[in-house]
PDB file of C-alpha atoms in Angstrom:
ATOM      1  CA  MET A  26      15.374   7.416   8.875  1.00  0.00           C
ATOM      2  CA  LYS A  27      14.503   3.784   9.295  1.00  0.00           C
ATOM      3  CA  ARG A  28      17.277   1.254   9.631  1.00  0.00           C
ATOM      4  CA  ILE A  29      17.678  -0.889   6.570  1.00  0.00           C
ATOM      5  CA  GLY A  30      17.163  -4.053   8.631  1.00  0.00           C
ATOM      6  CA  MET A  31      13.629  -3.079   9.495  1.00  0.00           C
ATOM      7  CA  MET A  32      12.656  -3.110   5.775  1.00  0.00           C
ATOM      8  CA  ARG A  33      12.183  -6.862   5.633  1.00  0.00           C
ATOM      9  CA  HIS A  34       9.013  -7.196   3.572  1.00  0.00           C
ATOM     10  CA  ARG A  35       9.283  -7.727  -0.161  1.00  0.00           C
ATOM     11  CA  LEU A  36       6.404  -5.896  -1.843  1.00  0.00           C
ATOM     12  CA  THR A  37       5.272  -5.348  -5.553  1.00  0.00           C
ATOM     13  CA  LEU A  38       4.228  -1.882  -6.431  1.00  0.00           C
ATOM     14  CA  GLU A  39       1.293  -1.965  -8.957  1.00  0.00           C
ATOM     15  CA  ALA A  40      -0.411   0.753 -11.059  1.00  0.00           C
ATOM     16  CA  PRO A  41      -4.000   0.625 -12.259  1.00  0.00           C
ATOM     17  CA  VAL A  42      -4.554   0.200 -16.019  1.00  0.00           C
ATOM     18  CA  ARG A  43      -8.040   0.902 -17.374  1.00  0.00           C
ATOM     19  CA  THR A  44      -8.952  -0.679 -20.627  1.00  0.00           C
ATOM     20  CA  PRO A  45     -12.158   0.387 -22.549  1.00  0.00           C
ATOM     21  CA  ASP A  46     -14.694  -2.409 -22.667  1.00  0.00           C
ATOM     22  CA  GLY A  47     -16.396  -1.074 -25.842  1.00  0.00           C
ATOM     23  CA  ALA A  48     -19.655  -0.420 -24.008  1.00  0.00           C
ATOM     24  CA  GLY A  49     -18.676   2.928 -22.533  1.00  0.00           C
ATOM     25  CA  GLY A  50     -17.051   1.464 -19.442  1.00  0.00           C
ATOM     26  CA  ALA A  51     -13.669   0.190 -18.508  1.00  0.00           C
ATOM     27  CA  THR A  52     -11.994  -2.891 -17.200  1.00  0.00           C
ATOM     28  CA  LEU A  53      -9.559  -2.382 -14.380  1.00  0.00           C
ATOM     29  CA  ALA A  54      -6.327  -4.441 -14.235  1.00  0.00           C
ATOM     30  CA  TRP A  55      -3.083  -4.035 -12.297  1.00  0.00           C
ATOM     31  CA  SER A  56       0.311  -3.726 -13.912  1.00  0.00           C
ATOM     32  CA  PRO A  57       3.513  -4.350 -11.868  1.00  0.00           C
ATOM     33  CA  VAL A  58       5.726  -1.329 -11.682  1.00  0.00           C
ATOM     34  CA  ALA A  59       8.583  -2.374  -9.238  1.00  0.00           C
ATOM     35  CA  SER A  60       9.623  -4.733  -6.543  1.00  0.00           C
ATOM     36  CA  LEU A  61      10.762  -3.092  -3.298  1.00  0.00           C
ATOM     37  CA  TRP A  62      11.682  -3.645   0.359  1.00  0.00           C
ATOM     38  CA  ALA A  63       9.595  -2.086   3.076  1.00  0.00           C
ATOM     39  CA  GLU A  64       8.545  -1.981   6.783  1.00  0.00           C
ATOM     40  CA  ILE A  65       4.871  -2.640   7.375  1.00  0.00           C
ATOM     41  CA  GLU A  66       3.341  -1.354  10.667  1.00  0.00           C
ATOM     42  CA  PRO A  67      -0.359  -1.667  11.562  1.00  0.00           C
ATOM     43  CA  ALA A  68      -1.850   1.706  12.444  1.00  0.00           C
ATOM     44  CA  GLY A  69      -5.502   1.044  13.002  1.00  0.00           C
ATOM     45  CA  HIS A  70      -8.564  -1.133  12.497  1.00  0.00           C
ATOM     46  CA  GLN A  71     -12.250  -0.654  11.636  1.00  0.00           C
ATOM     47  CA  GLU A  72     -15.096  -3.127  11.448  1.00  0.00           C
ATOM     48  CA  ARG A  73     -17.757  -2.733   8.762  1.00  0.00           C
ATOM     49  CA  PHE A  74     -21.166  -4.276   8.009  1.00  0.00           C
ATOM     50  CA  ARG A  75     -22.041  -3.928   4.286  1.00  0.00           C
ATOM     51  CA  ASN A  76     -24.432  -5.924   2.033  1.00  0.00           C
ATOM     52  CA  GLU A  77     -25.220  -8.227   5.054  1.00  0.00           C
ATOM     53  CA  LYS A  78     -21.557  -9.242   5.451  1.00  0.00           C
ATOM     54  CA  THR A  79     -18.984  -8.250   8.067  1.00  0.00           C
ATOM     55  CA  GLY A  80     -15.621  -7.052   6.835  1.00  0.00           C
ATOM     56  CA  ALA A  81     -12.701  -5.153   8.196  1.00  0.00           C
ATOM     57  CA  MET A  82     -10.427  -2.408   6.984  1.00  0.00           C
ATOM     58  CA  VAL A  83      -6.906  -2.281   8.493  1.00  0.00           C
ATOM     59  CA  SER A  84      -4.789   0.783   8.142  1.00  0.00           C
ATOM     60  CA  HIS A  85      -1.026   0.534   7.804  1.00  0.00           C
ATOM     61  CA  ARG A  86       2.104   2.706   7.652  1.00  0.00           C
ATOM     62  CA  ILE A  87       4.554   1.339   5.105  1.00  0.00           C
ATOM     63  CA  SER A  88       8.077   2.778   5.115  1.00  0.00           C
ATOM     64  CA  MET A  89      10.323   2.412   2.082  1.00  0.00           C
ATOM     65  CA  ARG A  90      13.129   4.183   0.294  1.00  0.00           C
ATOM     66  CA  PHE A  91      12.037   7.356  -1.534  1.00  0.00           C
ATOM     67  CA  ARG A  92      10.439   6.894  -4.947  1.00  0.00           C
ATOM     68  CA  THR A  93       9.290   9.585  -7.357  1.00  0.00           C
ATOM     69  CA  ASP A  94       6.970   7.300  -9.406  1.00  0.00           C
ATOM     70  CA  MET A  95       4.497   6.434  -6.590  1.00  0.00           C
ATOM     71  CA  VAL A  96       1.122   8.168  -6.232  1.00  0.00           C
ATOM     72  CA  PRO A  97      -2.100   7.494  -4.257  1.00  0.00           C
ATOM     73  CA  GLY A  98      -4.350   5.066  -6.123  1.00  0.00           C
ATOM     74  CA  MET A  99      -1.568   2.573  -6.642  1.00  0.00           C
ATOM     75  CA  ARG A 100      -1.285  -0.519  -4.516  1.00  0.00           C
ATOM     76  CA  LEU A 101       1.379  -2.638  -2.812  1.00  0.00           C
ATOM     77  CA  VAL A 102       1.011  -6.486  -2.821  1.00  0.00           C
ATOM     78  CA  LYS A 103       2.680  -9.025  -0.540  1.00  0.00           C
ATOM     79  CA  GLY A 104       1.441 -12.493  -1.447  1.00  0.00           C
ATOM     80  CA  SER A 105      -2.357 -12.531  -1.028  1.00  0.00           C
ATOM     81  CA  ARG A 106      -2.331  -9.255   0.908  1.00  0.00           C
ATOM     82  CA  VAL A 107      -3.180  -6.073  -1.029  1.00  0.00           C
ATOM     83  CA  PHE A 108      -2.476  -2.654   0.439  1.00  0.00           C
ATOM     84  CA  GLU A 109      -4.267   0.231  -1.324  1.00  0.00           C
ATOM     85  CA  VAL A 110      -2.179   3.458  -1.237  1.00  0.00           C
ATOM     86  CA  VAL A 111      -4.160   6.337   0.288  1.00  0.00           C
ATOM     87  CA  SER A 112      -1.516   9.001   0.857  1.00  0.00           C
ATOM     88  CA  LEU A 113       2.317   9.484   0.834  1.00  0.00           C
ATOM     89  CA  LEU A 114       4.651  11.612   2.867  1.00  0.00           C
ATOM     90  CA  ASP A 115       8.392  12.392   2.833  1.00  0.00           C
ATOM     91  CA  PRO A 116       8.791  12.815   6.597  1.00  0.00           C
ATOM     92  CA  GLU A 117      12.175  14.568   6.509  1.00  0.00           C
ATOM     93  CA  GLU A 118      11.613  16.299   3.132  1.00  0.00           C
ATOM     94  CA  ARG A 119      15.041  15.033   2.075  1.00  0.00           C
ATOM     95  CA  GLY A 120      14.112  12.552  -0.630  1.00  0.00           C
ATOM     96  CA  ARG A 121      15.467   9.616   1.394  1.00  0.00           C
ATOM     97  CA  GLN A 122      12.413   7.923   2.877  1.00  0.00           C
ATOM     98  CA  LEU A 123       8.785   7.598   1.831  1.00  0.00           C
ATOM     99  CA  LEU A 124       6.028   6.881   4.320  1.00  0.00           C
ATOM    100  CA  CYS A 125       2.927   5.322   2.737  1.00  0.00           C
ATOM    101  CA  PHE A 126      -0.458   5.285   4.428  1.00  0.00           C
ATOM    102  CA  ALA A 127      -2.495   2.375   3.077  1.00  0.00           C
ATOM    103  CA  THR A 128      -5.539   0.321   3.792  1.00  0.00           C
ATOM    104  CA  GLU A 129      -5.816  -3.444   3.632  1.00  0.00           C
ATOM    105  CA  GLN A 130      -9.273  -4.953   2.953  1.00  0.00           C
ATOM    106  CA  LEU A 131      -9.904  -8.082   4.940  1.00  0.00           C
ATOM    107  CA  THR A 132     -12.680 -10.498   4.204  1.00  0.00           C
ATOM    108  CA  PRO A 133     -13.763 -13.207   6.657  1.00  0.00           C
TER     109      PRO A 133
END
């Protein structure tokens, strides 16, 4: 279990909301779900070259108190930083801590 003092980052949990656009598609918006404290740890880095632009994808492990309303596909926001939730794990399987694996898209 992480010490509570390590969870020093205030994040906003957001869920995707798709609204039909009337032409058979949908518009994606993000709706705030909760505000929470977490620990953010960098876990990896990958450079990419796409559409004649260089970009990077950074992987993170984000630890927080256990939540039942969080699923992959949601995102965590801290200021201008956006972490896309890829997978979730309850490391002790006791419903006390949630370990979130997320990617952060970086643009130069």
